[in-house]
PDB file of C-alpha atoms and ligand atoms in Angstrom:
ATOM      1  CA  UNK A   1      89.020 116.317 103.604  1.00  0.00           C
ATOM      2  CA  UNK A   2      86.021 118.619 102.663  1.00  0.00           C
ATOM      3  CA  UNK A   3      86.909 121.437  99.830  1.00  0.00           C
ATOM      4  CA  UNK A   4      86.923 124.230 102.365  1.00  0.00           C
ATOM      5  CA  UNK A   5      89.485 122.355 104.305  1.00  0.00           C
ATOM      6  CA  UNK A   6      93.433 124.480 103.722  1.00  0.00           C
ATOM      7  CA  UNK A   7      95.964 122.829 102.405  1.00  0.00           C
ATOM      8  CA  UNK A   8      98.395 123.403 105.572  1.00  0.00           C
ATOM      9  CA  UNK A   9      95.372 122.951 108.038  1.00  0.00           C
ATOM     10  CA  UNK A  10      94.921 118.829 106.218  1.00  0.00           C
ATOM     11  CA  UNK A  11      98.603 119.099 106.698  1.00  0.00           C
ATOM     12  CA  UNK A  12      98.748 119.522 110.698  1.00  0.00           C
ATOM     13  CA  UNK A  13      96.540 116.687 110.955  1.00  0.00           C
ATOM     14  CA  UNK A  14      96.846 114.435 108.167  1.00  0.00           C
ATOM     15  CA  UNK A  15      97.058 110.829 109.019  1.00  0.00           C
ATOM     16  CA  UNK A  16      95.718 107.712 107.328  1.00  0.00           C
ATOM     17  CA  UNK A  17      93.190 105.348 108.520  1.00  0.00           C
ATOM     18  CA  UNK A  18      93.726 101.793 109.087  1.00  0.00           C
ATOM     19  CA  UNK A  19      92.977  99.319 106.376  1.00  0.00           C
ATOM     20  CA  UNK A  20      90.592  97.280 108.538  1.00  0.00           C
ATOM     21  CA  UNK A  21      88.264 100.519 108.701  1.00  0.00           C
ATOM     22  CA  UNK A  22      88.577 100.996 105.308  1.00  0.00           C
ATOM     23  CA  UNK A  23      85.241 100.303 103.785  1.00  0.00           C
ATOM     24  CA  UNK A  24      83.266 100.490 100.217  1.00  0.00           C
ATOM     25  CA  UNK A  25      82.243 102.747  98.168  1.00  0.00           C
ATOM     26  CA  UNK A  26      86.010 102.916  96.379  1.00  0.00           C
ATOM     27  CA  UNK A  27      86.124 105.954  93.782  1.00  0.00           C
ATOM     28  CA  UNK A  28      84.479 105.606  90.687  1.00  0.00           C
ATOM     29  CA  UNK A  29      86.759 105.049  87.043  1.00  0.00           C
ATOM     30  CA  UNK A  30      86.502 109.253  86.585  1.00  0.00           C
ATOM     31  CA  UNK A  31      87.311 109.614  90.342  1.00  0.00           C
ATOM     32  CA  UNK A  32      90.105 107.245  90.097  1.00  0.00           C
ATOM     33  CA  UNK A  33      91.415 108.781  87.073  1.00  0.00           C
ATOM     34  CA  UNK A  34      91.395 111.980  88.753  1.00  0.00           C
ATOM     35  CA  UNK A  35      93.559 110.707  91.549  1.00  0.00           C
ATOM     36  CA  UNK A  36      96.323 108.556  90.084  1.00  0.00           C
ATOM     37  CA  UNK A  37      96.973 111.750  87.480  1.00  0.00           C
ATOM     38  CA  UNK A  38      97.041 114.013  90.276  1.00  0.00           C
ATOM     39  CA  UNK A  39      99.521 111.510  92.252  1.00  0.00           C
ATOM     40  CA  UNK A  40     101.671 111.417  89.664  1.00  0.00           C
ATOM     41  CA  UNK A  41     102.434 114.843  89.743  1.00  0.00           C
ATOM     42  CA  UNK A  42     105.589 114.362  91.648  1.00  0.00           C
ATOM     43  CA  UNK A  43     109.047 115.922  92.121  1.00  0.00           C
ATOM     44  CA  UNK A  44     111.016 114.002  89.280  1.00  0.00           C
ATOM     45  CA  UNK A  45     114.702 114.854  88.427  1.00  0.00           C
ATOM     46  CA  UNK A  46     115.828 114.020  85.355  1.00  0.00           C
ATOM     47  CA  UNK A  47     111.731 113.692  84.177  1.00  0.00           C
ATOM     48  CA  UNK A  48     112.428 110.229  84.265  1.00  0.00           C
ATOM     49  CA  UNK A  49     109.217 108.498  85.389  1.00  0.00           C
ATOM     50  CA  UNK A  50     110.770 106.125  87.241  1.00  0.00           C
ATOM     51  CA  UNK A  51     107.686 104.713  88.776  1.00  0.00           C
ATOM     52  CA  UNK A  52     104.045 102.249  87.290  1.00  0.00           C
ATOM     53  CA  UNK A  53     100.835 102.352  88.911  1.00  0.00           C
ATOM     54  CA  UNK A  54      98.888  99.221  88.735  1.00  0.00           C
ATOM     55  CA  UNK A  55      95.458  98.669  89.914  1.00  0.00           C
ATOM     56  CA  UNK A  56      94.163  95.862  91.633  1.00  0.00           C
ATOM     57  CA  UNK A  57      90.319  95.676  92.189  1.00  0.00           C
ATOM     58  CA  UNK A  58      87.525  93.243  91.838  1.00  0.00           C
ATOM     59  CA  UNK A  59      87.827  89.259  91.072  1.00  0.00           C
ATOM     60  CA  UNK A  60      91.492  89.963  90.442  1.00  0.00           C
ATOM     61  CA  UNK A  61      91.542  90.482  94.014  1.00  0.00           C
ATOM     62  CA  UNK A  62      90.016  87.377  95.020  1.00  0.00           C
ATOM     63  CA  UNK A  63      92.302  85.406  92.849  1.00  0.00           C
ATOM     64  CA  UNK A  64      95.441  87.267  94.480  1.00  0.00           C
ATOM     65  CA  UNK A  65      94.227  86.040  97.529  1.00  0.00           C
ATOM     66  CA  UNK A  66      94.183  82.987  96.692  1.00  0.00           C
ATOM     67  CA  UNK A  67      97.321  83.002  95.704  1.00  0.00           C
ATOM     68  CA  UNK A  68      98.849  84.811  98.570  1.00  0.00           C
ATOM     69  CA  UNK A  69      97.524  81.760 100.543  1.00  0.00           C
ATOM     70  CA  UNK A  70      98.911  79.034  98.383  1.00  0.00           C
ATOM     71  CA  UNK A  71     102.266  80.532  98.524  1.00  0.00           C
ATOM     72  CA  UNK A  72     102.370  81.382 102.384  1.00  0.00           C
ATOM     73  CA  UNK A  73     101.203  77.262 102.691  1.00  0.00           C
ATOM     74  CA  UNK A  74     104.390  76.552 100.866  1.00  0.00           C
ATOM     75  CA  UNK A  75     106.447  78.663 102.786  1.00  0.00           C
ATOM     76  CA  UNK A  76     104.578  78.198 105.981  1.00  0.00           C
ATOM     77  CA  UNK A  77     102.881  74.881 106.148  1.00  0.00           C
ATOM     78  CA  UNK A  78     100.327  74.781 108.740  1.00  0.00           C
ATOM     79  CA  UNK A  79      97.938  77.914 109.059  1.00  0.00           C
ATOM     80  CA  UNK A  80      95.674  79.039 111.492  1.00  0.00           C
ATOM     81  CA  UNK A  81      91.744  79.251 110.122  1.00  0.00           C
ATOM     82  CA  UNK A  82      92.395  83.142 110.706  1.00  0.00           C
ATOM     83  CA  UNK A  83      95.767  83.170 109.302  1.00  0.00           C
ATOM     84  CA  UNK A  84      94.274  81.448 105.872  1.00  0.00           C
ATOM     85  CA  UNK A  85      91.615  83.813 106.184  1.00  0.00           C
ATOM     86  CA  UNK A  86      94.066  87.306 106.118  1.00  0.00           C
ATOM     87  CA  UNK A  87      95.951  85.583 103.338  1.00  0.00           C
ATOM     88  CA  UNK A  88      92.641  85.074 100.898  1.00  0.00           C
ATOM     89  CA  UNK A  89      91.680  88.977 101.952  1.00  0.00           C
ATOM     90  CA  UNK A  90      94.804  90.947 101.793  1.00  0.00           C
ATOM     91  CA  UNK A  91      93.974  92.516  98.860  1.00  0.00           C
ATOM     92  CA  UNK A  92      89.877  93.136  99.321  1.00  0.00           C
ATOM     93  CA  UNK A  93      89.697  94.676 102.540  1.00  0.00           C
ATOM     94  CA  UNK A  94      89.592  97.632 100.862  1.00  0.00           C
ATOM     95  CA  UNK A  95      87.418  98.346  97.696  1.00  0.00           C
ATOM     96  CA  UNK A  96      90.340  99.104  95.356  1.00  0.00           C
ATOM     97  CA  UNK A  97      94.718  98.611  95.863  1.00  0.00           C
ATOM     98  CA  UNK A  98      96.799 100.749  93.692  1.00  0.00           C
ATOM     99  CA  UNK A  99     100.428  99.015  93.052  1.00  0.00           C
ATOM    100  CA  UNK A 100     103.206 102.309  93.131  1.00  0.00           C
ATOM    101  CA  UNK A 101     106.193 100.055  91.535  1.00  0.00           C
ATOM    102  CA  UNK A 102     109.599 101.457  91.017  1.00  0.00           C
ATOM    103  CA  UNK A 103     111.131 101.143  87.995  1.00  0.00           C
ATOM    104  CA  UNK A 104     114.389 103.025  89.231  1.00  0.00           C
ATOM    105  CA  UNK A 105     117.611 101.959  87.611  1.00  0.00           C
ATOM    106  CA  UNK A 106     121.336 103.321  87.264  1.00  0.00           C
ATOM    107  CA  UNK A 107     121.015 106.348  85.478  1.00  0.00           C
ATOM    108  CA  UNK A 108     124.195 108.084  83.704  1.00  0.00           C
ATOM    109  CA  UNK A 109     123.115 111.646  85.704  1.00  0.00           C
ATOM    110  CA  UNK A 110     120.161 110.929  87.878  1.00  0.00           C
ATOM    111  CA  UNK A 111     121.143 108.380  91.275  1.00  0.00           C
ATOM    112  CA  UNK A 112     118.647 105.536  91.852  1.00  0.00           C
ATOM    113  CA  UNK A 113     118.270 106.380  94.861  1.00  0.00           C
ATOM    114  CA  UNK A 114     116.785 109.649  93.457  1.00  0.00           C
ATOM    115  CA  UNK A 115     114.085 108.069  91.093  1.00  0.00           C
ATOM    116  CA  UNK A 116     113.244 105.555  94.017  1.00  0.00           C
ATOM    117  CA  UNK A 117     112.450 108.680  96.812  1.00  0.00           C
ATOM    118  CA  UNK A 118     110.650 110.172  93.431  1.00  0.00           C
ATOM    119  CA  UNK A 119     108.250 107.013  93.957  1.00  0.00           C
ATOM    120  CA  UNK A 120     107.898 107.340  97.639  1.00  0.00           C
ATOM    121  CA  UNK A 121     106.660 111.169  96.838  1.00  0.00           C
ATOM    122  CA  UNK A 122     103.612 109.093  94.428  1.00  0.00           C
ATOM    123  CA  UNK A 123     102.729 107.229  97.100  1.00  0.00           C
ATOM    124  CA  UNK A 124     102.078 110.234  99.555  1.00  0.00           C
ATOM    125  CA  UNK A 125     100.895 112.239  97.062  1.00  0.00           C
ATOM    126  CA  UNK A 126      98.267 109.051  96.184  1.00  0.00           C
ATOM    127  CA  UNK A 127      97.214 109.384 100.082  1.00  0.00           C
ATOM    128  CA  UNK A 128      96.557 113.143  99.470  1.00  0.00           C
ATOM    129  CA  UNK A 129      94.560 112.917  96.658  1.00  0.00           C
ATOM    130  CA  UNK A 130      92.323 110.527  97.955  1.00  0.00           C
ATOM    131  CA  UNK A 131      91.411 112.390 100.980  1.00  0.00           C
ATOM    132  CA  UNK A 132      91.107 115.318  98.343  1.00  0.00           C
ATOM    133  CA  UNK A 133      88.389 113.593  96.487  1.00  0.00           C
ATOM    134  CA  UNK A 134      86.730 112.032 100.076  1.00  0.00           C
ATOM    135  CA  UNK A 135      88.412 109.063  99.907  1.00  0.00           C
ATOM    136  CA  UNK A 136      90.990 107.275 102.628  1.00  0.00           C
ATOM    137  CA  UNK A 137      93.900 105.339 101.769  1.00  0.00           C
ATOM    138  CA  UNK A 138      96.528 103.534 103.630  1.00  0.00           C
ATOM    139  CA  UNK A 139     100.250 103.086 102.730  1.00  0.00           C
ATOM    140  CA  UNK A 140     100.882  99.189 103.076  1.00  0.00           C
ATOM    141  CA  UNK A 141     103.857  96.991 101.360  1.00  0.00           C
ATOM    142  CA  UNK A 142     103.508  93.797 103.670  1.00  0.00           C
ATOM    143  CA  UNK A 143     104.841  90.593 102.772  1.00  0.00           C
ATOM    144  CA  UNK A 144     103.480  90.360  99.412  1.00  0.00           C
ATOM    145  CA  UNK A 145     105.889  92.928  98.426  1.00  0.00           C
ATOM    146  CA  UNK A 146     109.099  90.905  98.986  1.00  0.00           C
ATOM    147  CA  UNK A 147     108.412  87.551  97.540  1.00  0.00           C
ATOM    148  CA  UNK A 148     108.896  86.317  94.590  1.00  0.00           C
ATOM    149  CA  UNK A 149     106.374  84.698  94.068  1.00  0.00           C
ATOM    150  CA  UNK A 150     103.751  86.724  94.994  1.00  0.00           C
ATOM    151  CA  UNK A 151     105.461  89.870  92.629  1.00  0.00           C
ATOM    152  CA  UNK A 152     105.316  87.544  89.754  1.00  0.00           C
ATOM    153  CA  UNK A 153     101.463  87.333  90.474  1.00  0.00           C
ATOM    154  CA  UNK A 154     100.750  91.266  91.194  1.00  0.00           C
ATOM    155  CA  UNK A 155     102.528  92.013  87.687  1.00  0.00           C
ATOM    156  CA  UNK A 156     105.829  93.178  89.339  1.00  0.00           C
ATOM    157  CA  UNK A 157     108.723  92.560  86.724  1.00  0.00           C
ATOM    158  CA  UNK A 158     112.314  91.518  87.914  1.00  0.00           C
ATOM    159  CA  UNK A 159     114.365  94.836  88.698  1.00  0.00           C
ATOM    160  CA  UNK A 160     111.272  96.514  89.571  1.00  0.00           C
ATOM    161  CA  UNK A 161     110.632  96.905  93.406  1.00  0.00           C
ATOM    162  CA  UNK A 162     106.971  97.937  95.271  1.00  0.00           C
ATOM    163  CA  UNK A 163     107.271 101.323  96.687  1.00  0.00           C
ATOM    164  CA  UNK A 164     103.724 100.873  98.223  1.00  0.00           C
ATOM    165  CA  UNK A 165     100.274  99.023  98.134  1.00  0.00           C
ATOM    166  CA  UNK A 166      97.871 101.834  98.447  1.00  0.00           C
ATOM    167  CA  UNK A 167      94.627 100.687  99.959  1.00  0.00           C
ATOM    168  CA  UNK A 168      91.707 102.909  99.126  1.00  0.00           C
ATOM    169  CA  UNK A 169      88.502 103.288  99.813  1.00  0.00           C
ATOM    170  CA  UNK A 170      85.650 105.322 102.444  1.00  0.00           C
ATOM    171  CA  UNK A 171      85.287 105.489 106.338  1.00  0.00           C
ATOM    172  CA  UNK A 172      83.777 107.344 109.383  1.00  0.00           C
ATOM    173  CA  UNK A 173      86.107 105.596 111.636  1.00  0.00           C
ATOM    174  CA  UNK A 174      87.843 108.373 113.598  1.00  0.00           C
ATOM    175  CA  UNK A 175      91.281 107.081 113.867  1.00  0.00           C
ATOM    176  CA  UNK A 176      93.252 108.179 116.771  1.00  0.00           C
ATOM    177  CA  UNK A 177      96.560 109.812 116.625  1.00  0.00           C
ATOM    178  CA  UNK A 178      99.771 107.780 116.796  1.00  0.00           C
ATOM    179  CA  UNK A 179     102.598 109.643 118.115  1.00  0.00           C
ATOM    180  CA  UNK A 180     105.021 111.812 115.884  1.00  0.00           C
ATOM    181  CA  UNK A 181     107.961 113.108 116.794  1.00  0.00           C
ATOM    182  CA  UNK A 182     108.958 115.923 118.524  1.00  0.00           C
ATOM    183  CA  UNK A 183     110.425 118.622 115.804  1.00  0.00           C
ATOM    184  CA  UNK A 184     113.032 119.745 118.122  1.00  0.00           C
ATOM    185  CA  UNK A 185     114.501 115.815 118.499  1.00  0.00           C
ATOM    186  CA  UNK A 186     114.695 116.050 114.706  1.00  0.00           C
ATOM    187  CA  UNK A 187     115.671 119.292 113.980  1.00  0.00           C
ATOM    188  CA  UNK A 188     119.034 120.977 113.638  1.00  0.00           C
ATOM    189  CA  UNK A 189     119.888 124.384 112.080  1.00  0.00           C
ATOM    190  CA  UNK A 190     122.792 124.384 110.615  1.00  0.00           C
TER     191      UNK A 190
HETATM  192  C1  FMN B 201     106.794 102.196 102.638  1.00  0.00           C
HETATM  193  C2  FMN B 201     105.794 101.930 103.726  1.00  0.00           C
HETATM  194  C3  FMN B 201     105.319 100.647 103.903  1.00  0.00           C
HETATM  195  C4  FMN B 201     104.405 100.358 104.920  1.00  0.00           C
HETATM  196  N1  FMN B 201     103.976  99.083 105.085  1.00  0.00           N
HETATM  197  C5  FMN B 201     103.206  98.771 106.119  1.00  0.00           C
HETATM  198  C6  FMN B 201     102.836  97.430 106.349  1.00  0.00           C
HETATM  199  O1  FMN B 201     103.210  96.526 105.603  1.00  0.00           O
HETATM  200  N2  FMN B 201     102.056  97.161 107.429  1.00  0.00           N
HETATM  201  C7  FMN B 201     101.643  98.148 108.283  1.00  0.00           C
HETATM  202  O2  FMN B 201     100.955  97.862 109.263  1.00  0.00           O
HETATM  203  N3  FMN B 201     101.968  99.442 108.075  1.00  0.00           N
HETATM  204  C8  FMN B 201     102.734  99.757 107.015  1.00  0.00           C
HETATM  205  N4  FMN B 201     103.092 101.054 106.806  1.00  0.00           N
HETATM  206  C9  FMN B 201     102.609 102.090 107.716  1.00  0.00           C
HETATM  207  C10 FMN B 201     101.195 102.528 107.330  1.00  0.00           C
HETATM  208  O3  FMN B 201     101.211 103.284 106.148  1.00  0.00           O
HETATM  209  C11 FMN B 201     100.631 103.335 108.483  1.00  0.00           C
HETATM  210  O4  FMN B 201      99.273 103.198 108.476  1.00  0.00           O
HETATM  211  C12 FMN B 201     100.990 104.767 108.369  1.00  0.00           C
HETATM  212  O5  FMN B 201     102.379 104.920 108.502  1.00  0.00           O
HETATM  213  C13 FMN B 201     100.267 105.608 109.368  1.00  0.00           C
HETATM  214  O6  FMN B 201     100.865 106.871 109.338  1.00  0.00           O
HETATM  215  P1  FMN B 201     100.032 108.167 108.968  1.00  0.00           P
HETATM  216  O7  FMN B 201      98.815 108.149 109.825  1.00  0.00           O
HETATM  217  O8  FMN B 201     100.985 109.267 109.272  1.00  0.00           O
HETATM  218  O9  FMN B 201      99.704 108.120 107.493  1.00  0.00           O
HETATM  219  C14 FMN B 201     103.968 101.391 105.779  1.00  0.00           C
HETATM  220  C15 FMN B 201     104.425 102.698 105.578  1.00  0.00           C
HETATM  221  C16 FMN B 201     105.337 102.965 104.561  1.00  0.00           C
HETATM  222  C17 FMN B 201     105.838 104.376 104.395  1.00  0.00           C
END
């Protein structure tokens, strides 16, 4: 999104682009700063902060991959040579993957389920601020983000749950539309 872009202009058209098209450069430590601040600038009741970023970039990527694949051979056996291959990349397709974890819990006042759409809003608002600062993202969980194993590996503690793996990085690739609903078949007045 270029500066001179409006707000609700971006909005009609936002989308993200797919993590396969998601090339280097990544934003810089300043950059980066500049976006997980400004994601984290969310809706919030209660001011709880029910949410951890984490990020994931260089060899601790590789190793992750690694990983993945080791516990997907346990779980799966035999692999394809592309299968093994999507397993050892997952995590450096794109230049950088930022971790939005919730750390929702019961709450005397505030509902979970509050705190957990609270770190939904992070991950959206992660999207937006990339594309702010020139960057594209994509929102991805995938299977990493419901085993086990592989949680104990990313740095996920028990109780915590992965709102989103946020893939970031550049592109030109002009990604084309998916469809979106109709507001009338989701729209009632009251
Ligand atoms: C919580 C969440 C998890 C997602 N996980 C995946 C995933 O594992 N794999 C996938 O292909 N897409 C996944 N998606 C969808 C991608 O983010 C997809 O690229 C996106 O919905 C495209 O929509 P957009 O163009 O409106 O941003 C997920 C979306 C959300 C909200």
């Amino acid at each position: 999104m270029s500066n001179d872009v409006k707000l609700i202009d971006y909005l009609r058209e936002r989308h993200s682009t797919p993590v396969a098209q998601i090339k280097g450069p990544g934003p810089d430590a300043s950059e980066l700063e500049e976006i997980l601040t400004s994601a984290t600038r969310v809706p919030d009741h209660g001011k709880l902060a029910p949410w951890r970023l984490v990020v994931y970039r260089g060899d601790i990527c590789k190793a992750l991959g690694e990983t993945f694949l080791e516990i997907a051979l346990q779980q799966n056996g035999e692999m394809t040579d592309a299968a093994k291959d999507a397993e050892l990349a997952r995590f450096t397709r794109a230049p950088l993957v930022v971790g939005v974890i919730s750390t929702a819990a019961p709450h005397v006042k505030i509902p979970e389920w509050e705190q957990v759409l609270s770190a939904g809003a992070v991950c959206l608002n992660m999207l937006m601020a990339c594309e702010a600062r020139g960057y594209v993202a994509n929102w991805r969980t995938e299977w990493v983000a419901y085993d086990d194993k592989a949680l104990k590996a990313l740095g996920v503690n028990d109780g915590e749950k992965v709102a989103g793996f946020i893939h970031i990085g550049s592109s030109d690739f002009a990604t084309p539309d998916r469809p979106r609903p109709q507001l009338a078949d989701i729209l009632t007045y009251a």
